GROMACS .gro file of N, CA and C in nm:
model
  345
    1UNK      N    1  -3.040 -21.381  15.663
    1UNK     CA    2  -2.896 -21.373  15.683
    1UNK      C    3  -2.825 -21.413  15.554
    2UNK      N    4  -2.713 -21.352  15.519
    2UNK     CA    5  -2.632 -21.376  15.401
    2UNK      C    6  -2.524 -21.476  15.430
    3UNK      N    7  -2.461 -21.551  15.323
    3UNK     CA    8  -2.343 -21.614  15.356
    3UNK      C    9  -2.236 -21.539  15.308
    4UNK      N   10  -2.089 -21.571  15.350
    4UNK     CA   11  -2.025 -21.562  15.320
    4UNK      C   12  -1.901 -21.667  15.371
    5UNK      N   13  -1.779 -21.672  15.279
    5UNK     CA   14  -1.702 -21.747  15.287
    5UNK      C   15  -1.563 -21.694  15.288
    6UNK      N   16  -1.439 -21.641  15.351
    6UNK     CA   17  -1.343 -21.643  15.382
    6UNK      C   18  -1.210 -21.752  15.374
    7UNK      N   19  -1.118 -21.672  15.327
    7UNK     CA   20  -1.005 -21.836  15.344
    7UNK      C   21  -0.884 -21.752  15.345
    8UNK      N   22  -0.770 -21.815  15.452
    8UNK     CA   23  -0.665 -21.810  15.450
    8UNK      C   24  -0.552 -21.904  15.448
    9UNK      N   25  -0.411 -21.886  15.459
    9UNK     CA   26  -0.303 -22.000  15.453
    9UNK      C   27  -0.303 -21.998  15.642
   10UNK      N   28  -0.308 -22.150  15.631
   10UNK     CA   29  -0.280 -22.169  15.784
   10UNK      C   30  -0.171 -22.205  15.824
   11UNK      N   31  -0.103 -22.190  15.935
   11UNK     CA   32   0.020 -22.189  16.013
   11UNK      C   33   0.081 -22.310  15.977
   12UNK      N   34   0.164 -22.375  15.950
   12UNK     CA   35   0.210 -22.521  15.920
   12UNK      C   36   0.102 -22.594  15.796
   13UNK      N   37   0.061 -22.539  15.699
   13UNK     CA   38   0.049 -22.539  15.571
   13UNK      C   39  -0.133 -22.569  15.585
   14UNK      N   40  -0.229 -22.614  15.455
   14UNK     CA   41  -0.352 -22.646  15.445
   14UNK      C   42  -0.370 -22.461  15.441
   15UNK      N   43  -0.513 -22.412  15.392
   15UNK     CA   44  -0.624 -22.316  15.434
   15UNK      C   45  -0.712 -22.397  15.492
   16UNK      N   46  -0.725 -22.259  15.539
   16UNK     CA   47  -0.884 -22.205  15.657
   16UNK      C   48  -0.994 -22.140  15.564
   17UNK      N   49  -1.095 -22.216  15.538
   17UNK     CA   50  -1.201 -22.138  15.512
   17UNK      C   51  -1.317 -22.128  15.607
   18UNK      N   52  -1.335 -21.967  15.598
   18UNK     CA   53  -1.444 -21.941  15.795
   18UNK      C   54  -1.587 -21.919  15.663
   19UNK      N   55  -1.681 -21.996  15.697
   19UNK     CA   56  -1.810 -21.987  15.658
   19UNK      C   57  -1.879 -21.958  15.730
   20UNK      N   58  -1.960 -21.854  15.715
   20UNK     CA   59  -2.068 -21.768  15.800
   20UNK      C   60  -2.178 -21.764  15.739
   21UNK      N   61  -2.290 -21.736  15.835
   21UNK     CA   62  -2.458 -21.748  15.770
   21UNK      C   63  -2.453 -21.864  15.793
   22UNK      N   64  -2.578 -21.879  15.647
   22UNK     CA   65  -2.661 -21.973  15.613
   22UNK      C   66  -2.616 -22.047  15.499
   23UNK      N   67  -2.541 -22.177  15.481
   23UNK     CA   68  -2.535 -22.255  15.368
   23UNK      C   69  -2.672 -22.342  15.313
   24UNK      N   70  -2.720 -22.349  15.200
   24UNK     CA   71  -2.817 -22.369  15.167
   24UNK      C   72  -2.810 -22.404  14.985
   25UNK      N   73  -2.942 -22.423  14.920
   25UNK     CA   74  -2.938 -22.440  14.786
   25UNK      C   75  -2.920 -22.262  14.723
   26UNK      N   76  -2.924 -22.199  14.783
   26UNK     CA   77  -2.906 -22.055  14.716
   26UNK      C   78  -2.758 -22.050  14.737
   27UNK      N   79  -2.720 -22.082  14.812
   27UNK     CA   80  -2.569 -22.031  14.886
   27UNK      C   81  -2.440 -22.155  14.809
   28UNK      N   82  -2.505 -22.271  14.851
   28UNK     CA   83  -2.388 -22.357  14.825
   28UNK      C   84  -2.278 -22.323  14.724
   29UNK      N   85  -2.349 -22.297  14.579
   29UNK     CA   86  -2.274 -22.301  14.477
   29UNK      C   87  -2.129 -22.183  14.524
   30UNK      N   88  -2.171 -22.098  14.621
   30UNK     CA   89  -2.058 -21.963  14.655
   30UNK      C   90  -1.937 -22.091  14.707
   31UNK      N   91  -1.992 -22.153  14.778
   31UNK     CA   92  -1.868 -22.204  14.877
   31UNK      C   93  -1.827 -22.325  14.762
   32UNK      N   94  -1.880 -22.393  14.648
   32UNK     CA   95  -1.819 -22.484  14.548
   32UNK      C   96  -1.736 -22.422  14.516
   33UNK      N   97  -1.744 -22.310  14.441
   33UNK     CA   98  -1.688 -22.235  14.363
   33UNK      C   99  -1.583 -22.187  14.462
   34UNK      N  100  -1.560 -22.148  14.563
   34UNK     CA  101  -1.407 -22.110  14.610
   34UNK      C  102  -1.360 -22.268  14.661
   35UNK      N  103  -1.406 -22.389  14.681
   35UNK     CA  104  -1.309 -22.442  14.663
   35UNK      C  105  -1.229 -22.533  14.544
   36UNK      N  106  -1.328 -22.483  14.439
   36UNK     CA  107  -1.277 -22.516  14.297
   36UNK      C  108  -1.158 -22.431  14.234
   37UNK      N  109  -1.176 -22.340  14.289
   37UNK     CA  110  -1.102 -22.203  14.264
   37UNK      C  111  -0.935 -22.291  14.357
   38UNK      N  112  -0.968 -22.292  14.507
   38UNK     CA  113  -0.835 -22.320  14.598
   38UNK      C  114  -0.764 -22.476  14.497
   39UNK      N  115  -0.855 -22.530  14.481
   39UNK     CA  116  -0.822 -22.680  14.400
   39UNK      C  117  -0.703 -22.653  14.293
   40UNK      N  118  -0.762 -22.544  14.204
   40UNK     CA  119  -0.729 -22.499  14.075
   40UNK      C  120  -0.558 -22.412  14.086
   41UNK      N  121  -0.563 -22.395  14.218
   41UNK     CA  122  -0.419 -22.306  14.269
   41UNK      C  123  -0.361 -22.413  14.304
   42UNK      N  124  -0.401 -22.531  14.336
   42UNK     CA  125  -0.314 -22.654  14.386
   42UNK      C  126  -0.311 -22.653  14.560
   43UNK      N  127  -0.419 -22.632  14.565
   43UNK     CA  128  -0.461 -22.641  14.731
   43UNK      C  129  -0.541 -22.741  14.768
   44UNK      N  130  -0.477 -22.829  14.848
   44UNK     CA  131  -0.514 -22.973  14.874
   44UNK      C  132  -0.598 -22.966  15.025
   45UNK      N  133  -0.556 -22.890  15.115
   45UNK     CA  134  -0.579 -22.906  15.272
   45UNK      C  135  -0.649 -22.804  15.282
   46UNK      N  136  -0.772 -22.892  15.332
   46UNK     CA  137  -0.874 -22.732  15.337
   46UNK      C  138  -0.946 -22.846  15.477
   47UNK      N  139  -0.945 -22.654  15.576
   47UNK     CA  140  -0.988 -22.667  15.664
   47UNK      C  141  -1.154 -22.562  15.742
   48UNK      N  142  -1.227 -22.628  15.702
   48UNK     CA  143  -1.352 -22.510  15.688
   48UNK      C  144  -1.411 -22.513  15.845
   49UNK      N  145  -1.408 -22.398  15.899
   49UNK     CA  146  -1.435 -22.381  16.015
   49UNK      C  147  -1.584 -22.315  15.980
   50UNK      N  148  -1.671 -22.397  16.093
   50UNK     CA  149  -1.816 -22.345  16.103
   50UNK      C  150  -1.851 -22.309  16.211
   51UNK      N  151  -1.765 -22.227  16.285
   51UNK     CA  152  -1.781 -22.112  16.432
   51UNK      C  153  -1.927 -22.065  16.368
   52UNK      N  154  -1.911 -21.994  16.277
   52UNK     CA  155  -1.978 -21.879  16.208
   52UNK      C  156  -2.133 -21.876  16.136
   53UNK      N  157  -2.144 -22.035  16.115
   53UNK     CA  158  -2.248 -22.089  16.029
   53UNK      C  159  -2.366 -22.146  16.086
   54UNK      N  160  -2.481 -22.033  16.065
   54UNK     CA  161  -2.610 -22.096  16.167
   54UNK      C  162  -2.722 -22.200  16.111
   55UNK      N  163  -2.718 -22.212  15.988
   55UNK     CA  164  -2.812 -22.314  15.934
   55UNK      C  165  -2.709 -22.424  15.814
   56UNK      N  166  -2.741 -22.504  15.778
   56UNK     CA  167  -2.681 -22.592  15.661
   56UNK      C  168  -2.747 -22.704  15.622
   57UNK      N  169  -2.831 -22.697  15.549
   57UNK     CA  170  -2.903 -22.803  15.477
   57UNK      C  171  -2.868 -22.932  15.367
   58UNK      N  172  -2.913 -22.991  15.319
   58UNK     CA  173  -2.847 -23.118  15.252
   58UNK      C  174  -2.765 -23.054  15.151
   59UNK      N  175  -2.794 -22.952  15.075
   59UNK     CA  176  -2.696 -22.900  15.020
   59UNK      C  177  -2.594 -22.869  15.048
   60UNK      N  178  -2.569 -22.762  15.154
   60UNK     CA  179  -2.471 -22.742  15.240
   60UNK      C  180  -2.368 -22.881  15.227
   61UNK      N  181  -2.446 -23.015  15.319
   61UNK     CA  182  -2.360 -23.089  15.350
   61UNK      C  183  -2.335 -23.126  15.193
   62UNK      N  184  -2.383 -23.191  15.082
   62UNK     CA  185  -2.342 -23.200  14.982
   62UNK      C  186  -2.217 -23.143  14.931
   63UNK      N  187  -2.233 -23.019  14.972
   63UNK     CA  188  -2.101 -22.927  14.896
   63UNK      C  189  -1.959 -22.979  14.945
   64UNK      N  190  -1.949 -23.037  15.169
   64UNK     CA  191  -1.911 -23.031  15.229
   64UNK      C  192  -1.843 -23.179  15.149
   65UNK      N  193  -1.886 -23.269  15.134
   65UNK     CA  194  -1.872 -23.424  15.037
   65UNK      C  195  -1.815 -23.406  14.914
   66UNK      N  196  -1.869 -23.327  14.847
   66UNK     CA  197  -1.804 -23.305  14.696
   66UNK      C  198  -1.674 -23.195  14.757
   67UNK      N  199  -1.673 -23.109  14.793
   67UNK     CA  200  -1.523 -23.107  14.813
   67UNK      C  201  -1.440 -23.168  14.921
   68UNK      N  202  -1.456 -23.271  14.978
   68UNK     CA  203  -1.380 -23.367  15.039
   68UNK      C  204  -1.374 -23.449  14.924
   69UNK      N  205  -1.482 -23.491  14.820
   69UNK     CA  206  -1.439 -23.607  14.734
   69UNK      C  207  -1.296 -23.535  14.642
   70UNK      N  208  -1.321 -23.445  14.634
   70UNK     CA  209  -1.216 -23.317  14.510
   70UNK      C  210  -1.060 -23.315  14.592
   71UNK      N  211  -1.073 -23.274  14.652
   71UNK     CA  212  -0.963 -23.327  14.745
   71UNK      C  213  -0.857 -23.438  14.737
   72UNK      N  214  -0.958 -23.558  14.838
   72UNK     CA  215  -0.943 -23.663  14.826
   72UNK      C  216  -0.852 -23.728  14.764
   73UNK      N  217  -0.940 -23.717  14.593
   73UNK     CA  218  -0.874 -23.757  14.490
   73UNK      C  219  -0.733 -23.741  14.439
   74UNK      N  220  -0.706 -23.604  14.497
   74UNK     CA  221  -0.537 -23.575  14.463
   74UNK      C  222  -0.441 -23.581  14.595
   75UNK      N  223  -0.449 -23.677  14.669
   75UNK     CA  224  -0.438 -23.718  14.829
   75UNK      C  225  -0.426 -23.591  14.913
   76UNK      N  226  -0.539 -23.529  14.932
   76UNK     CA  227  -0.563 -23.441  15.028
   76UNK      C  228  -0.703 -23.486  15.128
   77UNK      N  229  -0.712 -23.334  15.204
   77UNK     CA  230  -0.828 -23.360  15.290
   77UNK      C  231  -0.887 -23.253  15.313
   78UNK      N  232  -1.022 -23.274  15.360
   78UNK     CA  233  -1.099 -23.171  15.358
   78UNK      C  234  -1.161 -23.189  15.530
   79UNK      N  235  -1.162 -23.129  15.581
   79UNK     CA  236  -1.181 -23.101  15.771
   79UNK      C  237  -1.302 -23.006  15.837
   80UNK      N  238  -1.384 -23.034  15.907
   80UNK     CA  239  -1.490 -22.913  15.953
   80UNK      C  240  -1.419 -22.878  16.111
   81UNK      N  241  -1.452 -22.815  16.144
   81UNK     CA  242  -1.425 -22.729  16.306
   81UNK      C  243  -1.528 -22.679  16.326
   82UNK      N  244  -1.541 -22.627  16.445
   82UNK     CA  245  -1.651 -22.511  16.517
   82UNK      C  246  -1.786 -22.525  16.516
   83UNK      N  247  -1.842 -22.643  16.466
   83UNK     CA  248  -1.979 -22.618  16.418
   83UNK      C  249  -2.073 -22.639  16.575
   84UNK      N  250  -2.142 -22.550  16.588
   84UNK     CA  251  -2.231 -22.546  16.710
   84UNK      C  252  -2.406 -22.602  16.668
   85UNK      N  253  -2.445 -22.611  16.791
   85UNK     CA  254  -2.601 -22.623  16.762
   85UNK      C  255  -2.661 -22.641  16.679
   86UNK      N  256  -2.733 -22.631  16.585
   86UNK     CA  257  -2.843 -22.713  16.482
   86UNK      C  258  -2.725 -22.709  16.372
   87UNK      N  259  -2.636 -22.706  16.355
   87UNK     CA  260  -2.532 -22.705  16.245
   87UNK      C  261  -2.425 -22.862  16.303
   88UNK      N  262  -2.421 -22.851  16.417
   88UNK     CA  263  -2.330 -22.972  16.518
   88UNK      C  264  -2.416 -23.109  16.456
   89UNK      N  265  -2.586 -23.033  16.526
   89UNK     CA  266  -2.659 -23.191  16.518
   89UNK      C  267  -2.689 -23.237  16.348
   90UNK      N  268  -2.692 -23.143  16.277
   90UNK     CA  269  -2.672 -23.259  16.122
   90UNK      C  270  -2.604 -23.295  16.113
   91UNK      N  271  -2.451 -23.299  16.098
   91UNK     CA  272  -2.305 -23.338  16.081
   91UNK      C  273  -2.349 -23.454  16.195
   92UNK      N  274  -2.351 -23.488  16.315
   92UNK     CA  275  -2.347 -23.639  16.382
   92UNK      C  276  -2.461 -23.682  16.343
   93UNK      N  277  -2.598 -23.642  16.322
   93UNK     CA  278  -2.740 -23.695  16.257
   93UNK      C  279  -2.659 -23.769  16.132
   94UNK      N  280  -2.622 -23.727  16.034
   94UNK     CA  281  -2.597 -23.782  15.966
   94UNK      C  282  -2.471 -23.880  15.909
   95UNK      N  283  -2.380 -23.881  16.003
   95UNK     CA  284  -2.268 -23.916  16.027
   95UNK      C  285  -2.126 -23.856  15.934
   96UNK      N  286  -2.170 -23.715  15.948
   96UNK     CA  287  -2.040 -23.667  15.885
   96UNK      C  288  -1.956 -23.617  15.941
   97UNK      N  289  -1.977 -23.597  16.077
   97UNK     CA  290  -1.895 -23.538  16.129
   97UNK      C  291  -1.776 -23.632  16.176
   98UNK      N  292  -1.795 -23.755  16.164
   98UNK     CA  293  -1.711 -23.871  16.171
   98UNK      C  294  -1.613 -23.906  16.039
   99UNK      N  295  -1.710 -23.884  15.988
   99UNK     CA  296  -1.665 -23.889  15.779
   99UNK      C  297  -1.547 -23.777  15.804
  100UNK      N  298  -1.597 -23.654  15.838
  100UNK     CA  299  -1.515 -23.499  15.791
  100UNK      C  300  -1.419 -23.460  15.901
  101UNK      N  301  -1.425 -23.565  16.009
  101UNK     CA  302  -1.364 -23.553  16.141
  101UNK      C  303  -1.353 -23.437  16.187
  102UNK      N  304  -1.483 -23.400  16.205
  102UNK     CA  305  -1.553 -23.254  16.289
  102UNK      C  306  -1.502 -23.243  16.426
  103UNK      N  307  -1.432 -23.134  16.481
  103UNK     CA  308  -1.438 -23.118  16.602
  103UNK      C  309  -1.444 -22.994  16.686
  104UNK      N  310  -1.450 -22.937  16.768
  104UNK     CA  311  -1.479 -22.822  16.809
  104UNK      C  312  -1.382 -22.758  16.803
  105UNK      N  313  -1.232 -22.773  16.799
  105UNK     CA  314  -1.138 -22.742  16.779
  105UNK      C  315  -0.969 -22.827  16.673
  106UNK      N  316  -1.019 -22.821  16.590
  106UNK     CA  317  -0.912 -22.932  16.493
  106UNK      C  318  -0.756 -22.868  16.469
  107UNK      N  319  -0.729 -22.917  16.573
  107UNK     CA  320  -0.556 -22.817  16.581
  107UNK      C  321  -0.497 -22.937  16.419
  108UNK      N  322  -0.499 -22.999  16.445
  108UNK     CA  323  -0.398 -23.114  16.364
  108UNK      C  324  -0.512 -23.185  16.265
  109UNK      N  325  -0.598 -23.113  16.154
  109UNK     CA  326  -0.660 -23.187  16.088
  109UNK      C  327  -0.640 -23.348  16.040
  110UNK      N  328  -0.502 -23.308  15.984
  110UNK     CA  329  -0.449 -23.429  15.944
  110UNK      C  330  -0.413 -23.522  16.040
  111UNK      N  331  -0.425 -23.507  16.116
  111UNK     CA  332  -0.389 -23.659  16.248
  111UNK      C  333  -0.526 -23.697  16.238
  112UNK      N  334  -0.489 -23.879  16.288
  112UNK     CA  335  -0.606 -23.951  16.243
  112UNK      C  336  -0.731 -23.945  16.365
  113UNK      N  337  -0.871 -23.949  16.325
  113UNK     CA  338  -0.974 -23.937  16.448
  113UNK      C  339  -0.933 -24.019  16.546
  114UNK      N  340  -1.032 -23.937  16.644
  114UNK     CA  341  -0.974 -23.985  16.769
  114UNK      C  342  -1.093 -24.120  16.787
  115UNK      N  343  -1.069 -24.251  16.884
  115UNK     CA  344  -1.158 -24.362  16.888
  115UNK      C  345  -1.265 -24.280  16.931
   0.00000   0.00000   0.00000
């Protein structure tokens, strides 16, 4: 399976980027690179939905960290959504989905996690 990565402006400001496939050490650098690219336009709120995404390995999540750290830094945020099945269980295995405040549906990224 191939990846690919998608992004749009979302309704009441931030992008949507929809990641599909497989994120991995072959793949990652695709999805760095567009959000170095959104960074570079002055795009702070990025919201990466993983409806779409069937595998993601430490790289993957790596990428997912370094652009939340990129972010971050210029007071923004970086958000996951959608992620199902063996993509769900690394994000809580490893506790990022708490970190990236993952949820099956993230209407209001920016509002704070829920207890």
């Amino acid at each position: 399976m191939t990846f690919t990565v998608t992004y749009a402006q979302r309704d009441g400001g931030g992008t949507c980027l929809r990641l599909a496939g497989e994120l991995d050490l072959g793949t990652a650098g695709e999805l760095n690179s567009t959000i170095d690219r959104l960074v570079a336009e002055g795009r702070r709120e990025l919201l990466l939905d993983l409806t779409d995404l069937t595998f993601c390995d430490s790289t993957g999540l790596a990428a997912f960290v370094r652009g939340d750290n990129l972010v971050a830094a210029d007071g923004g945020w970086l958000r996951l959504t959608g992620a199902t099945g063996p993509v769900a269980r690394v994000l809580q295995v490893t506790g990022l989905a708490e970190v990236l405040r993952h949820g099956r549906d993230t209407a209001d990224p920016a509002a704070p996690a829920a207890p």
